Amino acid sequence: MGTSSAAATASSAGSSPAADTLALAISPCPNDTFAFHALIHGLVPAAPAVSTTFADIDVLNARAAQGLDDLVKVSYAALPWLLDKYSLLRAGSALGRGCGPLVLTAGRTDLRGASVVIPGTRTTAYLLFRLWAEKLGVGSIEVLPFDQIMPAVRDGRFDAGLVIHESRFTYPSYGLTAVADLGDWWEGHTGLPIPLGGILGRRGLDPAALSELVRASVAAAFADRSASASFVIEHAQEMAPDVVNAHIELYVNDFSLDLGDEGMAAVGELLGRAVAAGLVPALPPGSLDTWPPRI
């Protein structure tokens, strides 16, 4: 893609902070900083300059609802509220197996009436939790930034916590136990990978061109893993190097290069089940239609 293809469209629509600049919003988590390092640092040939915002996933979902960015990482659970402003890109997604959210407690096994802290009401983790816990009769639900959830459960502020990302590697150090792995539950019921988060491109920009930029950035990350190491660590919130590497291995994979048929099927299955359960609005016909995959 030439420099002007996505960026010039954004500039003419008044949607970028400066001419030939794309506004990108992602999390500071290792999977995102690893995948987008090349694009952010001008290492993708012919790509426009990028202005980057780092934020927690709940904040990213809210930014997308306001249409603040040209490229934005969001929870797949939030898609029904965002597709009027954005298109789903085929590249940059976080899908996989063995990488689902966990339900943690400090020893409690019965969640009936339990107070539960979650990372956001429109996160994929919470959507999966609602599908899984439909008949459990859990109690109150409250939201905290995901990095505050385990300390809050450990300290007795909540009976259970719904955790994502690197928490699946570190929760034993907080004295917590996993009472459910929602990724295992999802895979057992559907046979599909779990669709956690995706990259959206602002409507009015060329989705194929944007997806190619993201795909090229992910490919560059795979080609030279050491290039992004210091950048990833800088944003990793004091995560241990082995946890950082495990995080990347779990969440950045072939689906990050292209969703493919299986990835699109997983997204459709998640949202279809959520619509059937009355948890999200119905999607307009064709709203998830996309262009042919590159690979």
Short mmCIF file of C-alpha atoms in Angstrom, two decimals:
data_model
loop_
_atom_site.label_atom_id
_atom_site.label_comp_id
_atom_site.label_asym_id
_atom_site.label_seq_id
_atom_site.Cartn_x
_atom_site.Cartn_y
_atom_site.Cartn_z
CA MET A 1 0.00 0.00 0.00
CA GLY A 2 1.31 3.47 -0.77
CA THR A 3 1.79 6.00 1.98
CA SER A 4 -1.19 8.05 0.96
CA SER A 5 -3.83 5.31 0.62
CA ALA A 6 -5.12 5.03 4.19
CA ALA A 7 -3.65 8.23 5.54
CA ALA A 8 -4.86 10.51 2.77
CA THR A 9 -8.37 9.15 3.13
CA ALA A 10 -8.22 9.86 6.86
CA SER A 11 -6.85 13.34 6.27
CA SER A 12 -9.54 14.24 3.79
CA ALA A 13 -12.20 13.02 6.22
CA GLY A 14 -10.67 15.06 9.04
CA SER A 15 -10.20 11.92 11.11
CA SER A 16 -6.47 12.03 11.82
CA PRO A 17 -4.63 14.31 14.24
CA ALA A 18 -2.39 15.53 11.41
CA ALA A 19 -2.07 15.07 7.67
CA ASP A 20 -0.71 11.64 6.75
CA THR A 21 -0.96 10.45 10.37
CA LEU A 22 -3.04 7.57 11.66
CA ALA A 23 -4.43 7.69 15.20
CA LEU A 24 -3.86 4.28 16.81
CA ALA A 25 -5.16 3.15 20.21
CA ILE A 26 -4.00 -0.14 21.73
CA SER A 27 -3.32 -1.61 25.15
CA PRO A 28 0.15 -1.56 26.76
CA CYS A 29 0.00 -5.36 26.98
CA PRO A 30 2.86 -7.32 25.37
CA ASN A 31 0.73 -8.80 22.59
CA ASP A 32 -0.24 -5.34 21.33
CA THR A 33 3.14 -3.65 21.75
CA PHE A 34 4.85 -6.62 20.09
CA ALA A 35 2.42 -6.69 17.17
CA PHE A 36 2.37 -2.93 16.56
CA HIS A 37 6.01 -2.08 17.30
CA ALA A 38 6.98 -1.91 13.62
CA LEU A 39 4.02 0.25 12.62
CA ILE A 40 4.48 2.64 15.54
CA HIS A 41 8.20 3.03 14.87
CA GLY A 42 8.01 3.59 11.13
CA LEU A 43 9.38 0.16 10.22
CA VAL A 44 6.52 -0.81 7.89
CA PRO A 45 7.48 0.27 4.36
CA ALA A 46 5.34 3.08 2.90
CA ALA A 47 3.20 3.31 6.04
CA PRO A 48 1.99 6.71 7.29
CA ALA A 49 3.15 8.13 10.60
CA VAL A 50 1.23 6.87 13.63
CA SER A 51 0.06 8.73 16.74
CA THR A 52 -0.40 6.15 19.51
CA THR A 53 -2.60 6.09 22.60
CA PHE A 54 -2.15 3.32 25.19
CA ALA A 55 -5.12 2.43 27.39
CA ASP A 56 -6.86 -0.34 29.32
CA ILE A 57 -9.28 -2.43 27.23
CA ASP A 58 -12.37 -0.92 28.86
CA VAL A 59 -11.08 2.55 27.94
CA LEU A 60 -10.31 1.38 24.40
CA ASN A 61 -13.88 0.13 23.99
CA ALA A 62 -15.13 3.51 25.18
CA ARG A 63 -12.81 5.37 22.80
CA ALA A 64 -14.14 3.32 19.91
CA ALA A 65 -17.72 4.11 20.92
CA GLN A 66 -16.79 7.79 20.63
CA GLY A 67 -15.00 7.26 17.31
CA LEU A 68 -11.78 8.84 18.57
CA ASP A 69 -9.21 6.79 16.64
CA ASP A 70 -8.48 5.55 13.12
CA LEU A 71 -7.24 2.15 14.31
CA VAL A 72 -8.32 0.79 17.68
CA LYS A 73 -8.05 -2.47 19.60
CA VAL A 74 -11.40 -3.52 21.07
CA SER A 75 -13.10 -6.47 22.71
CA TYR A 76 -15.03 -8.63 20.28
CA ALA A 77 -17.94 -8.41 22.70
CA ALA A 78 -18.16 -4.67 21.99
CA LEU A 79 -18.52 -5.03 18.21
CA PRO A 80 -22.34 -4.72 18.06
CA TRP A 81 -22.06 -1.16 19.41
CA LEU A 82 -19.15 -0.13 17.18
CA LEU A 83 -19.79 -1.30 13.63
CA ASP A 84 -21.59 1.90 12.68
CA LYS A 85 -18.28 3.75 13.06
CA TYR A 86 -15.73 1.04 12.31
CA SER A 87 -14.98 -1.99 10.15
CA LEU A 88 -13.40 -5.15 11.51
CA LEU A 89 -9.90 -5.65 10.10
CA ARG A 90 -8.67 -9.11 9.24
CA ALA A 91 -5.25 -8.53 10.84
CA GLY A 92 -4.20 -7.78 14.40
CA SER A 93 -6.69 -9.92 16.30
CA ALA A 94 -6.09 -11.85 19.51
CA LEU A 95 -7.62 -15.31 19.12
CA GLY A 96 -6.35 -18.65 20.21
CA ARG A 97 -6.70 -21.79 22.26
CA GLY A 98 -5.80 -22.20 25.89
CA CYS A 99 -5.89 -18.43 26.39
CA GLY A 100 -9.31 -17.73 27.82
CA PRO A 101 -10.32 -15.64 30.83
CA LEU A 102 -10.21 -17.25 34.27
CA VAL A 103 -12.61 -16.98 37.20
CA LEU A 104 -10.53 -16.71 40.37
CA THR A 105 -11.36 -16.88 44.06
CA ALA A 106 -9.45 -16.98 47.33
CA GLY A 107 -10.85 -20.45 48.01
CA ARG A 108 -14.59 -20.12 47.48
CA THR A 109 -16.06 -22.66 45.04
CA ASP A 110 -19.78 -21.77 45.07
CA LEU A 111 -20.44 -18.53 43.20
CA ARG A 112 -24.12 -18.26 44.06
CA GLY A 113 -24.61 -14.75 45.43
CA ALA A 114 -20.89 -13.99 45.04
CA SER A 115 -19.62 -10.48 44.40
CA VAL A 116 -17.57 -10.53 41.19
CA VAL A 117 -15.12 -7.95 39.88
CA ILE A 118 -14.60 -7.76 36.11
CA PRO A 119 -12.39 -5.81 33.66
CA GLY A 120 -15.31 -4.16 31.84
CA THR A 121 -18.96 -4.68 30.98
CA ARG A 122 -18.33 -4.85 27.23
CA THR A 123 -15.26 -7.07 27.36
CA THR A 124 -15.21 -10.50 25.78
CA ALA A 125 -14.27 -11.90 29.18
CA TYR A 126 -17.49 -10.63 30.73
CA LEU A 127 -19.60 -11.78 27.78
CA LEU A 128 -18.16 -15.28 28.14
CA PHE A 129 -18.72 -15.11 31.90
CA ARG A 130 -22.39 -14.23 31.39
CA LEU A 131 -22.86 -17.10 28.95
CA TRP A 132 -21.09 -19.51 31.33
CA ALA A 133 -22.71 -18.27 34.55
CA GLU A 134 -26.23 -17.88 33.18
CA LYS A 135 -27.79 -20.20 35.78
CA LEU A 136 -25.33 -19.78 38.66
CA GLY A 137 -27.09 -16.87 40.35
CA VAL A 138 -24.01 -14.75 40.99
CA GLY A 139 -24.41 -11.57 43.01
CA SER A 140 -23.09 -8.07 42.39
CA ILE A 141 -20.81 -7.13 39.50
CA GLU A 142 -18.26 -4.32 39.69
CA VAL A 143 -15.60 -3.06 37.28
CA LEU A 144 -11.90 -2.43 37.98
CA PRO A 145 -8.89 -2.06 35.66
CA PHE A 146 -7.71 -5.59 34.95
CA ASP A 147 -4.41 -5.15 36.82
CA GLN A 148 -6.28 -4.33 40.04
CA ILE A 149 -8.57 -7.36 40.03
CA MET A 150 -6.34 -9.99 41.64
CA PRO A 151 -5.23 -7.76 44.53
CA ALA A 152 -8.88 -6.89 45.19
CA VAL A 153 -9.90 -10.56 45.39
CA ARG A 154 -6.84 -11.46 47.46
CA ASP A 155 -7.66 -8.67 49.92
CA GLY A 156 -11.26 -9.86 50.33
CA ARG A 157 -12.95 -6.91 48.63
CA PHE A 158 -14.72 -9.32 46.25
CA ASP A 159 -15.57 -13.01 46.32
CA ALA A 160 -14.38 -13.67 42.77
CA GLY A 161 -12.55 -11.98 39.95
CA LEU A 162 -12.62 -12.36 36.19
CA VAL A 163 -9.09 -12.01 34.84
CA ILE A 164 -7.46 -11.75 31.44
CA HIS A 165 -4.03 -11.47 29.86
CA GLU A 166 -0.96 -12.31 31.93
CA SER A 167 -3.05 -12.94 35.05
CA ARG A 168 -3.45 -16.55 33.95
CA PHE A 169 0.31 -16.96 34.58
CA THR A 170 0.61 -15.00 37.83
CA TYR A 171 -2.56 -15.66 39.87
CA PRO A 172 -0.98 -18.37 42.11
CA SER A 173 1.39 -15.74 43.50
CA TYR A 174 -1.67 -13.91 44.86
CA GLY A 175 -2.86 -17.03 46.67
CA LEU A 176 -5.83 -17.40 44.32
CA THR A 177 -7.32 -20.47 42.66
CA ALA A 178 -9.06 -20.82 39.31
CA VAL A 179 -12.61 -22.14 39.62
CA ALA A 180 -13.26 -21.90 35.88
CA ASP A 181 -11.30 -21.50 32.65
CA LEU A 182 -13.72 -19.87 30.23
CA GLY A 183 -11.45 -20.63 27.30
CA ASP A 184 -11.67 -24.35 28.02
CA TRP A 185 -15.44 -24.00 28.43
CA TRP A 186 -15.75 -22.17 25.10
CA GLU A 187 -13.54 -24.59 23.18
CA GLY A 188 -15.34 -27.58 24.66
CA HIS A 189 -18.72 -26.27 23.55
CA THR A 190 -17.78 -24.89 20.13
CA GLY A 191 -14.51 -26.46 19.01
CA LEU A 192 -13.44 -22.97 17.96
CA PRO A 193 -10.64 -20.68 19.13
CA ILE A 194 -11.68 -18.01 21.59
CA PRO A 195 -12.05 -14.56 19.97
CA LEU A 196 -10.80 -12.05 22.54
CA GLY A 197 -9.94 -8.79 20.81
CA GLY A 198 -9.77 -7.37 17.32
CA ILE A 199 -8.57 -4.31 15.44
CA LEU A 200 -11.10 -1.91 13.97
CA GLY A 201 -10.52 0.64 11.22
CA ARG A 202 -12.54 3.82 10.94
CA ARG A 203 -15.23 3.69 8.27
CA GLY A 204 -14.23 5.90 5.37
CA LEU A 205 -10.70 4.51 5.39
CA ASP A 206 -9.69 1.61 3.14
CA PRO A 207 -10.08 -1.50 5.33
CA ALA A 208 -7.93 -3.69 3.07
CA ALA A 209 -5.11 -1.12 3.13
CA LEU A 210 -5.33 -0.72 6.90
CA SER A 211 -5.36 -4.47 7.40
CA GLU A 212 -2.27 -4.80 5.23
CA LEU A 213 -0.44 -2.24 7.38
CA VAL A 214 -1.30 -4.18 10.53
CA ARG A 215 -0.44 -7.52 8.93
CA ALA A 216 2.95 -6.17 7.84
CA SER A 217 3.63 -4.96 11.39
CA VAL A 218 2.79 -8.37 12.87
CA ALA A 219 4.93 -10.10 10.23
CA ALA A 220 7.85 -7.81 11.06
CA ALA A 221 7.47 -8.67 14.75
CA PHE A 222 7.65 -12.39 13.97
CA ALA A 223 10.62 -11.88 11.63
CA ASP A 224 12.74 -10.12 14.27
CA ARG A 225 11.45 -10.74 17.77
CA SER A 226 14.37 -8.92 19.38
CA ALA A 227 13.57 -5.62 17.64
CA SER A 228 10.55 -4.92 19.83
CA ALA A 229 11.94 -6.33 23.10
CA SER A 230 12.81 -3.07 24.88
CA PHE A 231 9.59 -1.38 23.71
CA VAL A 232 7.49 -4.29 24.96
CA ILE A 233 9.24 -4.35 28.34
CA GLU A 234 8.88 -0.57 28.67
CA HIS A 235 5.10 -0.89 28.56
CA ALA A 236 4.76 -4.24 30.33
CA GLN A 237 3.86 -2.84 33.76
CA GLU A 238 6.81 -4.50 35.56
CA MET A 239 5.95 -7.93 34.16
CA ALA A 240 8.68 -10.56 34.46
CA PRO A 241 10.41 -11.35 31.12
CA ASP A 242 9.22 -14.97 31.13
CA VAL A 243 5.63 -13.81 31.63
CA VAL A 244 6.03 -11.28 28.81
CA ASN A 245 7.24 -14.00 26.45
CA ALA A 246 4.47 -16.40 27.47
CA HIS A 247 1.92 -13.63 26.95
CA ILE A 248 3.15 -12.99 23.40
CA GLU A 249 3.28 -16.69 22.54
CA LEU A 250 -0.30 -17.13 23.71
CA TYR A 251 -1.97 -14.15 22.07
CA VAL A 252 0.02 -13.39 18.90
CA ASN A 253 -0.26 -16.13 16.29
CA ASP A 254 -1.47 -16.89 12.77
CA PHE A 255 -4.87 -15.36 13.59
CA SER A 256 -3.03 -12.08 14.19
CA LEU A 257 -1.83 -12.18 10.58
CA ASP A 258 -5.27 -13.00 9.23
CA LEU A 259 -8.50 -14.11 10.87
CA GLY A 260 -9.18 -16.63 8.12
CA ASP A 261 -12.34 -18.70 7.93
CA GLU A 262 -11.89 -20.25 11.38
CA GLY A 263 -11.32 -16.90 13.04
CA MET A 264 -14.35 -15.34 11.39
CA ALA A 265 -16.40 -18.40 12.38
CA ALA A 266 -15.31 -17.94 16.01
CA VAL A 267 -16.33 -14.27 16.01
CA GLY A 268 -19.67 -15.11 14.42
CA GLU A 269 -20.31 -17.92 16.91
CA LEU A 270 -19.56 -15.71 19.93
CA LEU A 271 -21.80 -12.88 18.80
CA GLY A 272 -24.50 -15.26 17.57
CA ARG A 273 -24.71 -16.94 20.98
CA ALA A 274 -24.71 -13.55 22.69
CA VAL A 275 -27.54 -12.27 20.49
CA ALA A 276 -29.55 -15.45 21.09
CA ALA A 277 -29.11 -15.00 24.85
CA GLY A 278 -30.22 -11.37 24.64
CA LEU A 279 -26.84 -10.09 25.83
CA VAL A 280 -25.95 -7.91 22.84
CA PRO A 281 -27.96 -6.22 20.07
CA ALA A 282 -28.51 -8.11 16.85
CA LEU A 283 -25.99 -7.28 14.16
CA PRO A 284 -27.32 -5.89 10.86
CA PRO A 285 -27.03 -8.41 8.01
CA GLY A 286 -23.62 -8.26 6.40
CA SER A 287 -22.08 -6.14 9.15
CA LEU A 288 -19.24 -8.63 9.63
CA ASP A 289 -18.69 -9.12 5.91
CA THR A 290 -15.10 -8.42 5.01
CA TRP A 291 -12.74 -8.66 2.06
CA PRO A 292 -10.83 -11.75 0.89
CA PRO A 293 -7.99 -12.71 3.23
CA ARG A 294 -4.44 -12.02 2.14
CA ILE A 295 -3.20 -15.44 3.22
#
